[in-house]
Short mmCIF file of C-alpha atoms in Angstrom, two decimals:
data_model
loop_
_atom_site.label_atom_id
_atom_site.label_comp_id
_atom_site.label_asym_id
_atom_site.label_seq_id
_atom_site.Cartn_x
_atom_site.Cartn_y
_atom_site.Cartn_z
CA MET A 1487 -32.31 0.44 24.46
CA ARG A 1488 -33.55 3.29 20.93
CA THR A 1489 -34.30 1.89 18.10
CA LEU A 1490 -33.97 3.21 14.69
CA SER A 1491 -35.68 2.82 12.60
CA VAL A 1492 -34.47 4.13 8.65
CA SER A 1493 -36.90 3.59 6.28
CA LEU A 1494 -36.23 2.71 2.46
CA ALA A 1495 -37.18 5.92 1.27
CA ALA A 1496 -34.83 7.91 2.71
CA LEU A 1497 -32.63 4.90 1.36
CA THR A 1498 -32.56 5.29 -1.62
CA LEU A 1499 -32.69 9.18 -2.15
CA ALA A 1500 -29.34 8.25 -0.46
CA ALA A 1501 -28.28 6.22 -3.68
CA LEU A 1502 -29.88 8.44 -6.59
CA SER A 1503 -26.41 9.20 -6.82
CA THR A 1504 -24.22 5.95 -5.96
CA PRO A 1505 -22.57 3.33 -8.24
CA ALA A 1506 -25.50 1.30 -9.10
CA LEU A 1507 -24.33 -1.72 -8.32
CA ALA A 1508 -23.28 -0.65 -4.47
CA GLN A 1509 -25.64 -2.69 -2.33
CA ASN A 1510 -27.22 -0.95 0.73
CA LEU A 1511 -26.92 -3.98 3.36
CA ALA A 1512 -27.68 -3.96 7.18
CA ILE A 1513 -23.80 -6.13 8.71
CA THR A 1514 -25.19 -7.32 12.48
CA ASN A 1515 -24.19 -9.42 15.10
CA ALA A 1516 -20.51 -8.54 14.61
CA ARG A 1517 -17.51 -7.90 16.02
CA ILE A 1518 -16.33 -5.07 14.67
CA LEU A 1519 -13.38 -3.65 14.79
CA THR A 1520 -13.45 -0.25 13.67
CA ALA A 1521 -9.87 0.91 13.47
CA GLY A 1522 -11.33 4.27 14.50
CA PRO A 1523 -12.23 6.60 17.51
CA ALA A 1524 -14.83 3.95 17.93
CA GLY A 1525 -12.50 1.85 18.60
CA GLU A 1526 -14.21 -1.92 19.19
CA ILE A 1527 -17.88 -2.59 19.63
CA ALA A 1528 -18.98 -5.75 20.72
CA ASN A 1529 -22.26 -7.48 18.45
CA GLY A 1530 -22.17 -4.07 17.00
CA THR A 1531 -24.66 -3.68 12.74
CA ILE A 1532 -23.39 -2.17 10.37
CA LEU A 1533 -25.92 0.56 7.97
CA VAL A 1534 -24.35 0.24 4.24
CA VAL A 1535 -26.49 2.83 2.17
CA GLY A 1536 -25.42 3.27 -2.11
CA GLY A 1537 -21.70 2.03 -1.20
CA LYS A 1538 -21.23 4.78 2.29
CA ILE A 1539 -21.26 3.30 6.15
CA THR A 1540 -23.84 5.70 7.57
CA MET A 1541 -24.18 4.12 10.49
CA VAL A 1542 -21.99 1.92 13.26
CA ALA A 1543 -24.43 0.93 16.63
CA GLY A 1544 -23.54 -0.56 19.26
CA PRO A 1545 -25.51 -3.11 20.79
CA ASP A 1546 -28.01 -0.56 22.78
CA ARG A 1547 -28.64 1.32 19.29
CA ALA A 1548 -31.26 -1.34 17.50
CA LEU A 1549 -32.00 -0.52 14.49
CA ALA A 1550 -35.70 -1.01 12.34
CA ILE A 1551 -33.99 -2.54 8.78
CA ALA A 1552 -36.28 -1.42 6.23
CA PRO A 1553 -37.24 -3.71 3.46
CA GLY A 1554 -35.52 -4.08 0.36
CA VAL A 1555 -31.66 -3.86 3.08
CA THR A 1556 -29.76 -6.64 2.10
CA VAL A 1557 -29.59 -8.00 5.94
CA ILE A 1558 -25.72 -10.59 7.07
CA ASP A 1559 -26.23 -11.79 10.00
CA ALA A 1560 -22.44 -12.29 11.07
CA LYS A 1561 -23.23 -14.52 13.95
CA GLY A 1562 -20.55 -12.73 16.24
CA ALA A 1563 -17.70 -12.47 13.51
CA THR A 1564 -15.14 -10.25 13.02
CA VAL A 1565 -15.85 -7.64 11.20
CA THR A 1566 -12.99 -4.80 10.30
CA PRO A 1567 -12.00 -2.71 7.68
CA GLY A 1568 -10.56 -3.20 3.85
CA LEU A 1569 -6.61 -3.47 4.32
CA VAL A 1570 -4.90 -1.73 2.99
CA ALA A 1571 -1.25 -2.68 1.03
CA ALA A 1572 1.36 0.00 1.20
CA ASN A 1573 4.26 -1.04 -1.38
CA THR A 1574 2.72 -3.69 -4.01
CA LEU A 1575 3.23 -4.44 -6.98
CA LEU A 1576 -0.16 -5.57 -8.24
CA GLY A 1577 -1.73 -4.41 -10.74
CA ALA A 1578 1.95 -4.58 -12.47
CA VAL A 1579 3.60 -7.74 -12.89
CA GLU A 1580 2.40 -11.01 -13.22
CA VAL A 1581 5.66 -13.77 -13.17
CA ARG A 1582 8.59 -11.05 -11.51
CA SER A 1583 11.20 -13.21 -13.55
CA LEU A 1584 9.68 -11.57 -16.99
CA GLY A 1585 9.79 -8.57 -15.64
CA ASP A 1586 6.83 -5.63 -14.63
CA ASP A 1587 5.70 -1.92 -15.56
CA LEU A 1588 7.38 -0.31 -12.56
CA THR A 1589 11.28 0.15 -14.02
CA VAL A 1590 12.37 2.16 -16.47
CA ASP A 1591 16.16 2.80 -17.66
CA ASN A 1592 15.97 6.53 -19.09
CA PRO A 1593 17.79 9.35 -19.01
CA GLU A 1594 14.74 11.30 -19.52
CA ILE A 1595 12.03 9.71 -17.84
CA GLY A 1596 12.69 9.55 -13.00
CA ALA A 1597 10.53 11.32 -11.44
CA SER A 1598 8.33 11.90 -14.28
CA PHE A 1599 7.48 7.39 -14.40
CA ASP A 1600 4.29 7.87 -12.85
CA VAL A 1601 2.32 4.58 -12.77
CA GLN A 1602 -1.08 4.59 -12.45
CA TYR A 1603 -0.77 4.79 -16.76
CA ALA A 1604 0.38 1.23 -16.06
CA LEU A 1605 -1.92 -0.66 -14.30
CA ASN A 1606 -3.99 -4.00 -15.86
CA PRO A 1607 -7.67 -4.59 -14.26
CA GLU A 1608 -7.22 -8.08 -15.01
CA SER A 1609 -3.41 -9.15 -13.21
CA THR A 1610 -4.53 -12.32 -11.87
CA LEU A 1611 -2.65 -11.01 -7.99
CA ILE A 1612 -5.80 -8.37 -7.07
CA PRO A 1613 -8.22 -11.58 -6.10
CA VAL A 1614 -5.43 -13.38 -4.64
CA ALA A 1615 -4.62 -10.47 -2.83
CA ARG A 1616 -8.18 -9.83 -2.16
CA LEU A 1617 -9.28 -12.70 -0.84
CA GLN A 1618 -7.15 -11.88 1.63
CA GLY A 1619 -8.98 -8.85 2.95
CA ILE A 1620 -6.64 -7.18 0.73
CA THR A 1621 -9.03 -3.89 -0.38
CA ARG A 1622 -6.62 -1.07 -1.30
CA ALA A 1623 -3.50 -0.94 -2.37
CA VAL A 1624 0.12 1.55 -3.31
CA VAL A 1625 2.21 0.34 -5.96
CA MET A 1626 5.45 1.50 -6.24
CA PRO A 1627 7.48 2.09 -8.98
CA ARG A 1628 11.16 0.48 -8.60
CA SER A 1629 14.16 2.06 -9.64
CA ALA A 1630 15.93 0.25 -13.18
CA ARG A 1631 17.90 -3.05 -11.99
CA GLY A 1632 21.22 -4.26 -14.04
CA GLY A 1633 21.76 -7.81 -15.34
CA GLY A 1634 23.31 -9.34 -12.09
CA GLY A 1635 21.76 -11.67 -8.94
CA ASP A 1636 18.07 -10.78 -8.65
CA GLU A 1637 17.85 -10.32 -4.40
CA HIS A 1638 14.69 -8.44 -5.07
CA SER A 1639 12.62 -10.55 -6.78
CA ASP A 1640 8.97 -11.46 -6.30
CA ASP A 1641 8.84 -14.53 -7.83
CA GLY A 1642 8.24 -17.03 -4.64
CA GLU A 1643 11.87 -16.39 -3.44
CA VAL A 1644 11.63 -13.50 -2.61
CA ALA A 1645 14.44 -11.27 0.21
CA ASP A 1646 12.47 -9.58 3.14
CA HIS A 1647 14.35 -6.75 2.39
CA TYR A 1648 12.61 -5.64 -1.01
CA THR A 1649 10.95 -2.49 -0.84
CA ALA A 1650 10.17 0.58 -2.64
CA GLY A 1651 12.81 2.07 -4.97
CA ASP A 1652 15.36 -0.40 -4.53
CA GLY A 1653 18.55 -0.49 -6.86
CA GLY A 1654 19.69 -4.18 -6.63
CA ASP A 1655 23.22 -4.05 -8.39
CA SER A 1656 21.78 -1.65 -11.37
CA LYS A 1657 23.45 1.81 -12.70
CA SER A 1658 20.23 3.66 -13.49
CA HIS A 1659 20.34 6.79 -14.61
CA ALA A 1660 17.50 7.71 -12.76
CA LEU A 1661 17.70 9.68 -9.07
CA PHE A 1662 13.94 9.54 -8.95
CA ALA A 1663 12.50 5.95 -9.49
CA GLY A 1664 9.15 7.43 -10.69
CA GLN A 1665 5.89 8.28 -8.45
CA ALA A 1666 3.00 5.72 -6.68
CA ALA A 1667 -0.62 5.41 -6.94
CA VAL A 1668 -3.22 4.05 -4.48
CA ILE A 1669 -5.59 1.55 -6.36
CA HIS A 1670 -8.75 -0.85 -5.05
CA LEU A 1671 -8.99 -3.85 -5.58
CA ALA A 1672 -12.35 -4.44 -7.10
CA GLU A 1673 -12.79 -6.03 -10.40
CA GLY A 1674 -13.67 -3.50 -12.61
CA ALA A 1675 -12.09 -1.70 -16.19
CA ASP A 1676 -10.42 0.93 -13.76
CA ILE A 1677 -8.45 0.86 -10.38
CA LEU A 1678 -7.23 3.77 -10.15
CA VAL A 1679 -7.63 5.87 -6.75
CA LYS A 1680 -6.02 8.72 -6.02
CA PRO A 1681 -2.32 8.80 -9.09
CA LYS A 1682 0.43 10.82 -7.42
CA VAL A 1683 0.97 10.25 -3.71
CA GLY A 1684 4.16 9.55 -3.57
CA MET A 1685 7.55 10.40 -5.20
CA VAL A 1686 9.68 7.16 -5.03
CA VAL A 1687 13.67 7.66 -3.78
CA PRO A 1688 16.29 4.95 -3.52
CA PHE A 1689 19.03 5.73 -0.92
CA GLY A 1690 21.42 3.78 0.93
CA ASP A 1691 22.93 1.65 -1.71
CA GLY A 1692 20.19 1.58 -3.71
CA GLY A 1693 20.71 5.57 -4.25
CA ALA A 1694 24.29 6.10 -4.26
CA ASN A 1695 23.96 3.14 -7.31
CA VAL A 1696 22.60 5.68 -9.56
CA ALA A 1697 24.92 7.86 -8.00
CA GLY A 1698 27.82 7.09 -9.56
CA GLY A 1699 29.08 4.34 -6.22
CA ALA A 1700 28.68 6.80 -3.50
CA ARG A 1701 25.83 7.64 -0.82
CA GLY A 1702 27.60 11.37 -0.57
CA ALA A 1703 27.14 11.47 -4.07
CA GLN A 1704 23.50 11.33 -4.04
CA ILE A 1705 22.51 13.14 -1.78
CA VAL A 1706 25.02 15.85 -3.04
CA ALA A 1707 22.94 15.22 -6.86
CA LEU A 1708 19.51 15.29 -5.27
CA LYS A 1709 20.35 18.14 -4.06
CA ALA A 1710 21.81 19.63 -7.31
CA ALA A 1711 18.04 18.51 -9.04
CA PHE A 1712 15.64 20.22 -6.39
CA ARG A 1713 17.82 22.91 -7.00
CA ASP A 1714 17.31 22.77 -10.62
CA VAL A 1715 13.73 22.30 -10.04
CA ARG A 1716 13.55 25.67 -7.84
CA ASP A 1717 15.81 27.89 -10.97
CA TYR A 1718 12.71 26.05 -13.43
CA MET A 1719 9.56 27.47 -11.08
CA ARG A 1720 11.27 30.83 -10.93
CA ASP A 1721 10.86 31.50 -15.50
CA ARG A 1722 9.26 28.28 -17.06
CA ALA A 1723 9.14 30.16 -20.42
CA ALA A 1724 13.53 30.68 -20.29
CA TYR A 1725 13.95 26.91 -19.91
CA ASP A 1726 11.30 26.60 -23.84
CA ARG A 1727 13.99 29.12 -25.19
CA ALA A 1728 17.02 28.04 -23.87
CA GLY A 1729 17.85 30.63 -21.38
CA VAL A 1730 18.87 29.32 -18.70
CA ARG A 1731 21.75 27.90 -17.54
CA ASP A 1732 21.84 23.88 -18.59
CA LEU A 1733 19.78 22.19 -16.09
CA ALA A 1734 20.84 18.09 -15.12
CA LEU A 1735 16.85 17.47 -15.82
CA SER A 1736 15.00 16.42 -18.58
CA LYS A 1737 11.49 18.99 -19.02
CA SER A 1738 9.23 16.68 -17.89
CA ASP A 1739 10.68 15.50 -14.10
CA LEU A 1740 11.80 18.86 -13.76
CA GLU A 1741 7.99 19.12 -14.07
CA ALA A 1742 6.49 16.17 -12.30
CA LEU A 1743 9.48 17.57 -9.06
CA ILE A 1744 7.27 20.84 -8.70
CA PRO A 1745 4.80 18.98 -5.92
CA VAL A 1746 7.78 17.47 -3.91
CA VAL A 1747 9.62 20.65 -3.56
CA GLN A 1748 6.33 22.18 -3.08
CA GLY A 1749 6.09 19.65 -0.06
CA ARG A 1750 2.89 19.12 -1.52
CA MET A 1751 3.94 15.23 -2.53
CA PRO A 1752 6.67 13.08 0.00
CA ILE A 1753 9.59 11.50 -1.01
CA ILE A 1754 8.60 7.56 -0.28
CA ALA A 1755 12.97 7.43 0.82
CA ALA A 1756 14.02 3.16 0.78
CA VAL A 1757 16.39 2.84 2.56
CA HIS A 1758 18.45 0.67 5.53
CA LYS A 1759 20.83 1.72 7.53
CA VAL A 1760 20.16 3.83 10.62
CA ALA A 1761 22.27 5.77 8.33
CA ASP A 1762 20.99 6.45 5.92
CA ILE A 1763 17.63 7.00 7.53
CA ARG A 1764 19.23 10.24 9.14
CA ALA A 1765 20.52 11.64 6.47
CA VAL A 1766 17.14 11.23 4.55
CA LEU A 1767 15.81 13.61 8.19
CA LYS A 1768 18.25 15.58 7.40
CA PHE A 1769 18.32 15.90 3.33
CA ALA A 1770 13.92 16.55 4.29
CA ARG A 1771 14.93 19.27 6.86
CA GLU A 1772 17.49 20.97 4.98
CA GLU A 1773 15.18 21.04 1.25
CA ASN A 1774 11.75 21.49 3.38
CA VAL A 1775 10.58 18.14 1.70
CA ARG A 1776 7.87 16.36 3.08
CA VAL A 1777 9.68 12.04 4.03
CA ILE A 1778 7.67 8.85 4.18
CA LEU A 1779 10.29 5.98 4.74
CA SER A 1780 10.19 2.50 3.41
CA GLY A 1781 11.95 -0.23 4.70
CA ALA A 1782 14.40 0.83 8.04
CA GLU A 1783 15.53 -1.89 9.25
CA GLU A 1784 17.46 -0.55 11.02
CA GLY A 1785 14.73 2.62 11.92
CA TRP A 1786 14.14 1.15 16.14
CA LYS A 1787 17.89 2.53 16.71
CA ALA A 1788 16.38 6.29 15.49
CA ALA A 1789 12.57 5.92 16.42
CA ARG A 1790 12.57 9.14 18.27
CA GLU A 1791 14.03 10.85 15.68
CA ILE A 1792 11.83 9.91 13.32
CA ALA A 1793 8.69 10.52 15.82
CA ALA A 1794 10.19 13.91 16.36
CA ALA A 1795 10.69 14.40 13.17
CA GLY A 1796 6.46 13.43 12.06
CA VAL A 1797 8.37 11.06 9.62
CA PRO A 1798 6.02 7.38 8.78
CA VAL A 1799 7.26 4.49 7.98
CA ILE A 1800 6.13 1.46 6.17
CA ILE A 1801 8.02 -1.50 7.55
CA ASP A 1802 7.90 -5.50 6.46
CA PRO A 1803 8.26 -6.62 10.49
CA LEU A 1804 9.55 -9.64 9.85
CA THR A 1805 13.13 -8.39 8.37
CA ASP A 1806 15.23 -9.86 10.87
CA ARG A 1807 17.94 -11.26 9.36
CA PRO A 1808 21.20 -9.66 8.24
CA ASP A 1809 21.66 -9.82 3.99
CA SER A 1810 23.92 -7.25 3.44
CA PHE A 1811 25.41 -4.91 5.98
CA GLU A 1812 22.75 -2.45 5.94
CA MET A 1813 20.78 -4.21 7.88
CA LEU A 1814 23.32 -5.52 10.52
CA GLY A 1815 20.36 -4.15 13.22
CA ALA A 1816 17.21 -5.30 11.87
CA THR A 1817 15.05 -7.21 14.22
CA LEU A 1818 11.90 -8.76 14.55
CA GLU A 1819 10.73 -5.91 17.23
CA ASN A 1820 11.61 -3.32 15.42
CA ALA A 1821 7.74 -2.04 14.27
CA ALA A 1822 6.69 -2.57 17.74
CA ARG A 1823 9.54 -0.52 18.90
CA LEU A 1824 8.78 2.69 16.45
CA GLN A 1825 5.86 2.27 17.52
CA ALA A 1826 6.43 2.97 21.26
CA ALA A 1827 8.34 5.96 20.31
CA GLY A 1828 5.64 7.24 18.33
CA VAL A 1829 6.45 7.18 15.56
CA MET A 1830 2.98 6.04 12.37
CA VAL A 1831 4.02 2.75 11.16
CA ALA A 1832 2.21 0.88 8.09
CA ILE A 1833 2.97 -3.36 7.90
CA GLU A 1834 3.64 -4.53 4.72
CA GLY A 1835 3.41 -8.14 2.72
CA SER A 1836 6.64 -9.88 2.84
CA GLY A 1837 7.12 -8.67 -1.09
CA GLY A 1838 5.41 -6.73 -3.74
CA ALA A 1839 3.31 -9.05 -5.37
CA HIS A 1840 2.69 -12.28 -4.56
CA ARG A 1841 3.11 -13.08 -1.40
CA VAL A 1842 1.57 -9.39 -0.23
CA ARG A 1843 -1.32 -11.39 0.88
CA GLU A 1844 0.61 -12.12 4.28
CA MET A 1845 0.60 -8.64 5.24
CA ARG A 1846 -2.29 -9.63 7.85
CA TYR A 1847 0.56 -12.78 9.70
CA ASN A 1848 2.91 -9.85 9.71
CA ALA A 1849 0.87 -8.05 11.70
CA GLY A 1850 0.13 -11.15 13.36
CA ASN A 1851 3.56 -11.13 14.46
CA ALA A 1852 4.30 -7.67 15.44
CA VAL A 1853 1.90 -7.62 17.73
CA ALA A 1854 3.62 -11.73 19.47
CA TYR A 1855 7.12 -9.04 19.32
CA GLY A 1856 5.22 -5.95 21.56
CA MET A 1857 3.46 -4.60 19.14
CA PRO A 1858 -0.99 -3.68 20.87
CA TYR A 1859 -2.89 -5.13 18.37
CA SER A 1860 -4.59 -2.12 17.58
CA ALA A 1861 -1.81 -0.19 16.37
CA ALA A 1862 -1.30 -3.46 14.50
CA LEU A 1863 -4.82 -3.11 13.12
CA ALA A 1864 -4.30 0.85 12.37
CA ALA A 1865 -0.73 -0.37 11.07
CA VAL A 1866 -2.61 -2.29 8.11
CA THR A 1867 -5.90 -0.36 7.80
CA LEU A 1868 -5.86 3.60 8.52
CA ASN A 1869 -1.99 4.29 9.04
CA PRO A 1870 -0.77 3.40 5.28
CA ALA A 1871 -4.52 5.53 4.35
CA LYS A 1872 -3.70 8.84 6.37
CA ILE A 1873 -0.08 8.38 5.56
CA PHE A 1874 -1.40 8.27 1.30
CA GLY A 1875 -3.86 11.07 2.21
CA VAL A 1876 -7.38 9.03 1.64
CA SER A 1877 -7.97 8.72 4.88
CA ASP A 1878 -11.36 10.35 4.75
CA THR A 1879 -12.68 8.12 2.80
CA ILE A 1880 -10.88 4.29 3.22
CA GLY A 1881 -8.57 3.29 6.65
CA SER A 1882 -11.43 2.32 9.20
CA ILE A 1883 -15.27 1.26 9.78
CA GLU A 1884 -16.67 5.11 10.20
CA PRO A 1885 -19.73 7.03 8.53
CA GLY A 1886 -19.23 8.94 5.86
CA LYS A 1887 -16.30 6.35 4.28
CA ASP A 1888 -15.92 3.91 2.40
CA ALA A 1889 -18.26 0.54 2.19
CA ASP A 1890 -13.90 -1.27 2.54
CA LEU A 1891 -15.50 -3.95 4.39
CA VAL A 1892 -14.17 -7.56 5.53
CA ILE A 1893 -15.78 -10.90 7.72
CA TRP A 1894 -13.47 -13.07 9.10
CA THR A 1895 -13.86 -16.77 10.17
CA GLY A 1896 -11.18 -15.47 13.00
CA ASP A 1897 -8.95 -13.46 14.03
CA PRO A 1898 -7.93 -11.33 11.07
CA PHE A 1899 -4.61 -11.74 12.17
CA GLU A 1900 -4.67 -15.34 12.81
CA PRO A 1901 -2.80 -17.30 9.11
CA LEU A 1902 -5.71 -19.66 10.02
CA SER A 1903 -9.52 -16.73 9.41
CA GLN A 1904 -9.95 -16.76 6.46
CA ALA A 1905 -12.50 -13.77 5.05
CA THR A 1906 -15.90 -15.10 4.05
CA ALA A 1907 -17.01 -11.35 2.33
CA VAL A 1908 -15.46 -8.58 1.18
CA TYR A 1909 -16.74 -5.66 0.12
CA ILE A 1910 -15.13 -2.38 -1.45
CA LYS A 1911 -18.03 0.45 -1.80
CA GLY A 1912 -20.14 -1.56 -0.66
CA ARG A 1913 -19.94 -4.09 -3.67
CA SER A 1914 -19.87 -8.05 -2.92
CA GLN A 1915 -16.43 -9.14 -4.71
CA PRO A 1916 -15.86 -12.35 -5.68
CA MET A 1917 -14.51 -14.65 -3.36
CA THR A 1918 -13.12 -16.63 -5.59
CA SER A 1919 -8.99 -16.46 -8.27
CA ARG A 1920 -7.64 -18.27 -10.93
CA GLN A 1921 -5.72 -20.37 -7.73
CA THR A 1922 -9.33 -21.55 -6.20
CA GLU A 1923 -10.63 -21.71 -9.74
CA LEU A 1924 -7.25 -24.55 -10.69
CA ARG A 1925 -7.59 -26.11 -7.57
CA ASP A 1926 -11.24 -27.20 -7.75
CA ARG A 1927 -10.95 -27.54 -11.47
CA TYR A 1928 -8.16 -30.66 -10.74
CA MET A 1929 -10.35 -31.84 -7.24
CA ASN A 1930 -11.77 -34.25 -9.57
CA LEU A 1931 -10.03 -35.29 -12.51
CA GLY A 1932 -13.73 -37.07 -12.91
CA GLY A 1933 -15.55 -33.92 -13.05
CA PRO A 1934 -15.68 -30.46 -16.49
CA TYR A 1935 -13.48 -32.46 -18.26
CA PRO A 1936 -13.18 -36.16 -17.95
CA VAL A 1937 -10.35 -38.16 -20.21
CA ALA A 1938 -11.71 -40.91 -22.28
CA TYR A 1939 -9.13 -43.69 -22.32
CA PRO A 1940 -8.93 -45.78 -24.74
CA LYS A 1941 -10.66 -49.54 -23.73
#
């Protein structure tokens, strides 16, 4: 057994340029599920300096921890990377029926709508998700919807097929719902991690709604929009002096779509039916753009085609009800079949905000229906980080990455297991939410707020 000595001087030097609130800590005697190349490490140690993971050691590498480093004995508990939630409304909604800051119905603002400007770090839903081990999330805009039924509500009556960009039964003017962003869930005034990580576009019924009522019309409209963007890029000055033909999009939307047509920003395609999935893949090939599929309840039917195209998929593996004709082929084995075909899968929670915390249960159900455990773990950690371009800093327990860590009472996919500690960039997070505070307040009615009754 080799003993590695880590001096306090070295720790101090390494922490000089890191956030002041980040802790120098060592988590020892842990069952570490790294979600990275190291796989599972039994009885391991994680060393964190200034918010970064600096060492992950197995039992054959005993560490001599320097004075001043907080030592946390996990006592055999499981430690995972912080979970990364894809396709959420976190930070942009409180009560869905009262509206949100992720939908816009403005003919001048579609692709240019950017969710980063609507984020609320004080949202009461963020601590709820954080208590279940979620440390980062991808916030995605939704298409505007009309005054009919709200089958995509998220206030405790969530339809499982609620996905980014779905248009409900609206007649929105915008082909594009807007740009997604990655956030962190730590306490603080600025939760933005990375803006402009994808352009949300509804397809299928949602796309037909925004394009005049037919799927084919949407594809034609999208091709025309991309042609306008390329024409605009060739001579922007001509646009300002009205020296070009009339373009269907506003200047702000044209500018926002430049990274998409250049392949730097992916389209996040909200799509369900296999025929529509194939149409999206064909459209992406013809336009030479990158695509992420969101929803894809019938994705298993085209799993090999999706894998061959190198297209990742964000799914709720519990969606198995044919709620519409777009999902007649929905199955609980969707995640397993996609993964087996070589598709990179990210698993989301059952709803965009209030039930995001259920993503770990969904991952467990995916395992129950055939997905390997390690693949399901990656689907809620490393895969979404890779899909949205932040895997260099989060998604797995590896030296050099941010110390987003969760200590669990048991298997993180078991509903009865709970997080006992959550760290984001090495900072210990409060293990409370508005719900737990209300619970504690009213558990003892004779407690801090006694009621004086007349005698």
